[in-house]
Tab-separated table of C-alpha atoms in Angstrom:
chain	number	residue	atom	x	y	z
A	1	ASP	CA	-8.976	11.062	5.917
A	2	SER	CA	-9.047	7.899	3.785
A	3	GLY	CA	-12.322	6.652	5.245
A	4	VAL	CA	-10.660	3.439	6.479
A	5	THR	CA	-10.692	3.028	10.252
A	6	GLN	CA	-8.355	0.776	12.177
A	7	THR	CA	-8.379	-0.029	15.862
A	8	PRO	CA	-6.463	-0.090	18.088
A	9	LYS	CA	-3.814	2.410	16.979
A	10	HIS	CA	-1.266	1.037	19.401
A	11	LEU	CA	-1.044	-2.300	21.153
A	12	ILE	CA	1.605	-3.639	23.503
A	13	THR	CA	1.493	-7.270	24.494
A	14	ALA	CA	3.704	-10.150	25.541
A	15	THR	CA	5.083	-13.108	23.647
A	16	GLY	CA	2.666	-15.997	23.382
A	17	GLN	CA	-0.405	-13.790	23.564
A	18	ARG	CA	-3.191	-13.330	21.033
A	19	VAL	CA	-4.502	-10.024	19.651
A	20	THR	CA	-7.228	-8.954	17.262
A	21	LEU	CA	-6.916	-5.970	14.950
A	22	ARG	CA	-10.045	-4.458	13.483
A	23	CYS	CA	-10.666	-2.640	10.231
A	24	SER	CA	-13.682	-0.817	8.865
A	25	PRO	CA	-13.361	-0.187	5.117
A	26	ARG	CA	-14.519	2.863	3.237
A	27	SER	CA	-18.250	2.978	2.827
A	28	GLY	CA	-19.235	0.752	-0.083
A	29	ASP	CA	-15.845	-0.895	-0.637
A	30	LEU	CA	-16.122	-4.672	-0.822
A	31	SER	CA	-12.393	-5.505	-0.867
A	32	VAL	CA	-10.237	-5.446	2.228
A	33	TYR	CA	-6.494	-6.051	2.282
A	34	TRP	CA	-4.128	-6.554	5.204
A	35	TYR	CA	-0.463	-5.586	5.082
A	36	GLN	CA	2.396	-5.878	7.551
A	37	GLN	CA	5.129	-3.263	7.568
A	38	SER	CA	8.368	-3.735	9.451
A	39	LEU	CA	11.776	-2.132	9.150
A	40	ASP	CA	13.493	-5.260	7.859
A	41	GLN	CA	10.741	-6.679	5.623
A	42	GLY	CA	9.125	-3.549	4.241
A	43	LEU	CA	5.461	-3.647	3.187
A	44	GLN	CA	4.253	-7.237	2.995
A	45	PHE	CA	0.865	-8.282	1.665
A	46	LEU	CA	-0.874	-10.682	4.032
A	47	ILE	CA	-4.378	-11.442	2.818
A	48	GLN	CA	-7.311	-10.095	0.804
A	49	TYR	CA	-11.055	-10.471	1.238
A	50	TYR	CA	-13.792	-9.608	-1.202
A	51	ASN	CA	-17.362	-9.394	0.073
A	52	GLY	CA	-16.707	-11.877	2.846
A	53	GLU	CA	-14.660	-14.361	0.856
A	54	GLU	CA	-10.928	-14.887	1.047
A	55	ARG	CA	-9.509	-14.084	-2.392
A	56	ALA	CA	-5.741	-14.000	-2.110
A	57	LYS	CA	-3.066	-14.921	0.381
A	58	GLY	CA	0.386	-13.504	0.646
A	59	ASN	CA	3.066	-13.973	3.250
A	60	ILE	CA	0.680	-14.722	6.070
A	61	LEU	CA	1.873	-17.003	8.843
A	62	GLU	CA	-0.248	-19.936	9.986
A	63	ARG	CA	-0.466	-18.263	13.406
A	64	PHE	CA	-2.348	-15.413	11.760
A	65	SER	CA	-5.894	-15.544	10.475
A	66	ALA	CA	-8.433	-13.068	9.225
A	67	GLN	CA	-12.039	-12.787	8.261
A	68	GLN	CA	-14.453	-10.322	6.744
A	69	PHE	CA	-17.891	-10.073	8.259
A	70	PRO	CA	-21.283	-9.486	6.554
A	71	ASP	CA	-21.099	-5.791	7.438
A	72	LEU	CA	-17.734	-5.789	5.553
A	73	HIS	CA	-15.526	-4.978	8.503
A	74	SER	CA	-12.524	-7.233	8.877
A	75	GLU	CA	-10.458	-8.608	11.720
A	76	LEU	CA	-6.890	-9.865	11.713
A	77	ASN	CA	-6.109	-12.331	14.484
A	78	LEU	CA	-2.503	-12.815	15.526
A	79	SER	CA	-1.772	-15.652	17.943
A	80	SER	CA	1.234	-17.159	19.738
A	81	LEU	CA	2.908	-13.822	19.253
A	82	GLU	CA	6.669	-13.607	18.840
A	83	LEU	CA	9.022	-10.662	19.130
A	84	GLY	CA	9.359	-10.629	15.354
A	85	ASP	CA	5.648	-9.952	14.935
A	86	SER	CA	6.191	-6.404	16.179
A	87	ALA	CA	5.214	-4.249	13.223
A	88	LEU	CA	2.700	-1.838	11.766
A	89	TYR	CA	-0.355	-3.621	10.434
A	90	PHE	CA	-2.296	-1.795	7.762
A	91	CYS	CA	-5.724	-2.395	6.426
A	92	ALA	CA	-6.707	-1.040	3.032
A	93	SER	CA	-9.942	-1.112	1.111
A	94	SER	CA	-10.764	-0.863	-2.557
A	95	ALA	CA	-13.781	-0.616	-4.805
A	96	ARG	CA	-12.027	-2.736	-7.440
A	97	GLY	CA	-14.516	-4.714	-9.480
A	98	GLN	CA	-17.392	-2.476	-8.521
A	99	GLY	CA	-17.830	-0.688	-11.812
A	100	THR	CA	-15.728	-0.454	-14.949
A	101	ALA	CA	-14.564	3.058	-14.153
A	102	ASN	CA	-12.883	1.980	-10.976
A	103	THR	CA	-9.125	1.676	-11.210
A	104	GLY	CA	-8.727	-0.224	-7.980
A	105	GLU	CA	-6.479	2.027	-5.975
A	106	LEU	CA	-6.189	1.175	-2.317
A	107	PHE	CA	-7.223	3.432	0.524
A	108	PHE	CA	-5.189	2.786	3.650
A	109	GLY	CA	-6.005	3.158	7.292
A	110	GLU	CA	-3.490	4.716	9.662
A	111	GLY	CA	-2.382	1.342	10.916
A	112	SER	CA	-2.172	-0.559	14.171
A	113	ARG	CA	1.248	-0.550	15.742
A	114	LEU	CA	1.877	-3.832	17.533
A	115	THR	CA	4.718	-4.159	19.996
A	116	VAL	CA	5.469	-7.612	21.374
A	117	LEU	CA	7.654	-7.634	24.489
B	1	ALA	CA	3.534	-11.891	-13.324
B	2	GLN	CA	3.664	-8.235	-12.522
B	3	SER	CA	6.481	-6.624	-10.592
B	4	VAL	CA	7.790	-3.230	-9.621
B	5	THR	CA	11.386	-2.147	-9.050
B	6	GLN	CA	12.230	1.076	-7.273
B	7	LEU	CA	15.820	2.132	-7.748
B	8	GLY	CA	17.365	3.417	-4.555
B	9	SER	CA	16.009	2.650	-1.121
B	10	HIS	CA	17.168	6.088	0.044
B	11	VAL	CA	17.396	9.306	-1.939
B	12	SER	CA	18.668	12.624	-0.575
B	13	VAL	CA	18.103	15.965	-2.255
B	14	SER	CA	18.623	19.532	-1.131
B	15	GLU	CA	15.654	21.749	-0.410
B	16	GLY	CA	14.697	23.468	-3.660
B	17	ALA	CA	16.346	20.847	-5.855
B	18	LEU	CA	14.684	18.483	-8.301
B	19	VAL	CA	13.215	15.307	-6.875
B	20	LEU	CA	13.451	12.197	-9.060
B	21	LEU	CA	12.310	8.821	-7.733
B	22	ARG	CA	12.653	5.950	-10.156
B	23	CYS	CA	10.187	3.146	-10.789
B	24	ASN	CA	10.287	0.427	-13.423
B	25	TYR	CA	7.536	-2.088	-13.862
B	26	SER	CA	7.056	-5.427	-15.505
B	27	SER	CA	3.648	-6.404	-16.826
B	28	SER	CA	2.470	-8.616	-19.652
B	29	VAL	CA	-0.652	-6.520	-20.071
B	30	PRO	CA	-1.197	-2.748	-19.999
B	31	PRO	CA	-1.134	-1.802	-16.352
B	32	TYR	CA	-2.485	0.755	-14.002
B	33	LEU	CA	0.362	2.481	-12.138
B	34	PHE	CA	0.319	4.319	-8.839
B	35	TRP	CA	2.562	6.314	-6.549
B	36	TYR	CA	1.794	6.357	-2.855
B	37	VAL	CA	3.416	8.426	-0.108
B	38	GLN	CA	3.778	7.501	3.543
B	39	TYR	CA	4.576	10.222	6.038
B	40	PRO	CA	5.998	9.199	9.422
B	41	ASN	CA	3.521	7.307	11.583
B	42	GLN	CA	0.812	7.466	8.952
B	43	GLY	CA	-0.757	5.149	6.414
B	44	LEU	CA	-0.087	5.254	2.698
B	45	GLN	CA	-1.947	7.819	0.665
B	46	LEU	CA	-2.323	8.048	-3.091
B	47	LEU	CA	-0.134	10.674	-4.766
B	48	LEU	CA	-1.155	10.007	-8.346
B	49	LYS	CA	-2.222	7.276	-10.734
B	50	TYR	CA	-1.861	6.410	-14.418
B	51	THR	CA	-4.915	4.860	-15.970
B	52	SER	CA	-4.372	5.361	-19.738
B	53	ALA	CA	-5.340	8.909	-20.503
B	54	ALA	CA	-2.434	11.354	-20.546
B	55	THR	CA	1.003	9.803	-20.089
B	56	LEU	CA	2.064	12.714	-17.897
B	57	VAL	CA	0.108	12.490	-14.693
B	58	LYS	CA	-0.126	15.286	-12.147
B	59	GLY	CA	-0.662	14.498	-8.504
B	60	ILE	CA	-0.928	16.232	-5.198
B	61	ASN	CA	1.728	18.464	-3.623
B	62	GLY	CA	3.326	19.359	-6.971
B	63	PHE	CA	4.380	15.831	-7.909
B	64	GLU	CA	4.019	14.359	-11.358
B	65	ALA	CA	4.967	11.135	-13.107
B	66	GLU	CA	5.391	10.165	-16.729
B	67	PHE	CA	4.386	6.788	-18.116
B	68	LYS	CA	6.953	5.620	-20.693
B	69	LYS	CA	5.906	2.355	-22.247
B	70	SER	CA	9.121	1.925	-24.244
B	71	GLU	CA	11.166	2.175	-21.048
B	72	THR	CA	8.593	0.429	-18.814
B	73	SER	CA	9.065	3.305	-16.393
B	74	PHE	CA	6.904	5.530	-14.250
B	75	HIS	CA	9.340	7.895	-12.537
B	76	LEU	CA	8.093	10.432	-9.999
B	77	THR	CA	9.344	14.014	-10.131
B	78	LYS	CA	8.909	17.339	-8.414
B	79	PRO	CA	10.705	20.465	-9.642
B	80	SER	CA	11.559	21.875	-6.227
B	81	ALA	CA	11.818	19.827	-3.048
B	82	HIS	CA	10.330	21.053	0.182
B	83	MET	CA	11.177	19.883	3.680
B	84	SER	CA	7.641	18.546	4.018
B	85	ASP	CA	8.302	16.097	1.160
B	86	ALA	CA	10.457	13.936	3.426
B	87	ALA	CA	8.620	10.627	3.467
B	88	GLU	CA	8.650	7.129	1.997
B	89	TYR	CA	7.350	6.721	-1.525
B	90	PHE	CA	5.950	3.533	-3.013
B	91	CYS	CA	5.386	2.717	-6.657
B	92	ALA	CA	2.664	0.156	-7.400
B	93	VAL	CA	1.198	-1.683	-10.399
B	94	SER	CA	-2.029	-3.544	-11.045
B	95	LYS	CA	-3.758	-5.171	-13.973
B	96	ARG	CA	-6.472	-3.441	-15.947
B	97	GLN	CA	-8.470	-6.619	-16.492
B	98	TRP	CA	-9.436	-7.513	-12.999
B	99	ASN	CA	-9.907	-10.888	-11.402
B	100	ARG	CA	-11.108	-10.839	-7.857
B	101	ASP	CA	-7.865	-12.320	-6.560
B	102	ASP	CA	-5.718	-9.762	-8.311
B	103	LYS	CA	-3.909	-7.339	-6.100
B	104	ILE	CA	-1.813	-4.240	-6.362
B	105	ILE	CA	1.918	-5.033	-6.339
B	106	PHE	CA	4.041	-2.566	-4.381
B	107	GLY	CA	7.699	-1.760	-4.766
B	108	LYS	CA	9.991	-1.850	-1.745
B	109	GLY	CA	9.781	1.899	-1.275
B	110	THR	CA	12.193	4.812	-1.490
B	111	ARG	CA	12.808	6.999	1.507
B	112	LEU	CA	13.257	10.615	0.465
B	113	HIS	CA	15.473	12.797	2.658
B	114	ILE	CA	15.460	16.565	2.209
B	115	LEU	CA	18.671	18.374	3.125
B	116	PRO	CA	18.395	21.977	4.360
């Protein structure tokens, strides 16, 4: 158990709809990362938050947005869904920057599998 | 900029044979290096990490990796493959000197198949 919790585990929806994926990081971790994993694209970095602030953006579509709340949980919002958005969405957390001994490895949740029909 | 190259998107070995998964990195500064494993329908979990102590790093499930600066490599090995090792393996690199927008860079992954 990594300590990172993601909900829901599975989600089936239709094209054009909007969904929200939720992530609770490990206790005490300030950094949250979102990744998309699909068969054709592999593991793609989407976005990173640190203590409520957006810190880095990757290959995140404009239809997608995220935020990190004061209690450090994060939500990834996917709107105007397309068939190609079907993928596994992972959240990871890290204690990077929280002490010189920390080497910044990521702890991953088990993912939310999104199927768009 | 940092990058990671994993040679071979698929590797097949027989049960009991040596496992060798290759990873080369590019970094202008001394890096931290990681190997992650992803079993079917699960998230990624850390196998091992190199942080600057010993260059030969031992991880979970009998895996180890050797940091070779001259070759910019961090190959993952296991002396004897087991059926339960079938999974996807990711090599990753990050900077030691951390800025808050730095992130871990992952390779494209290598899927390990174990033949009976």
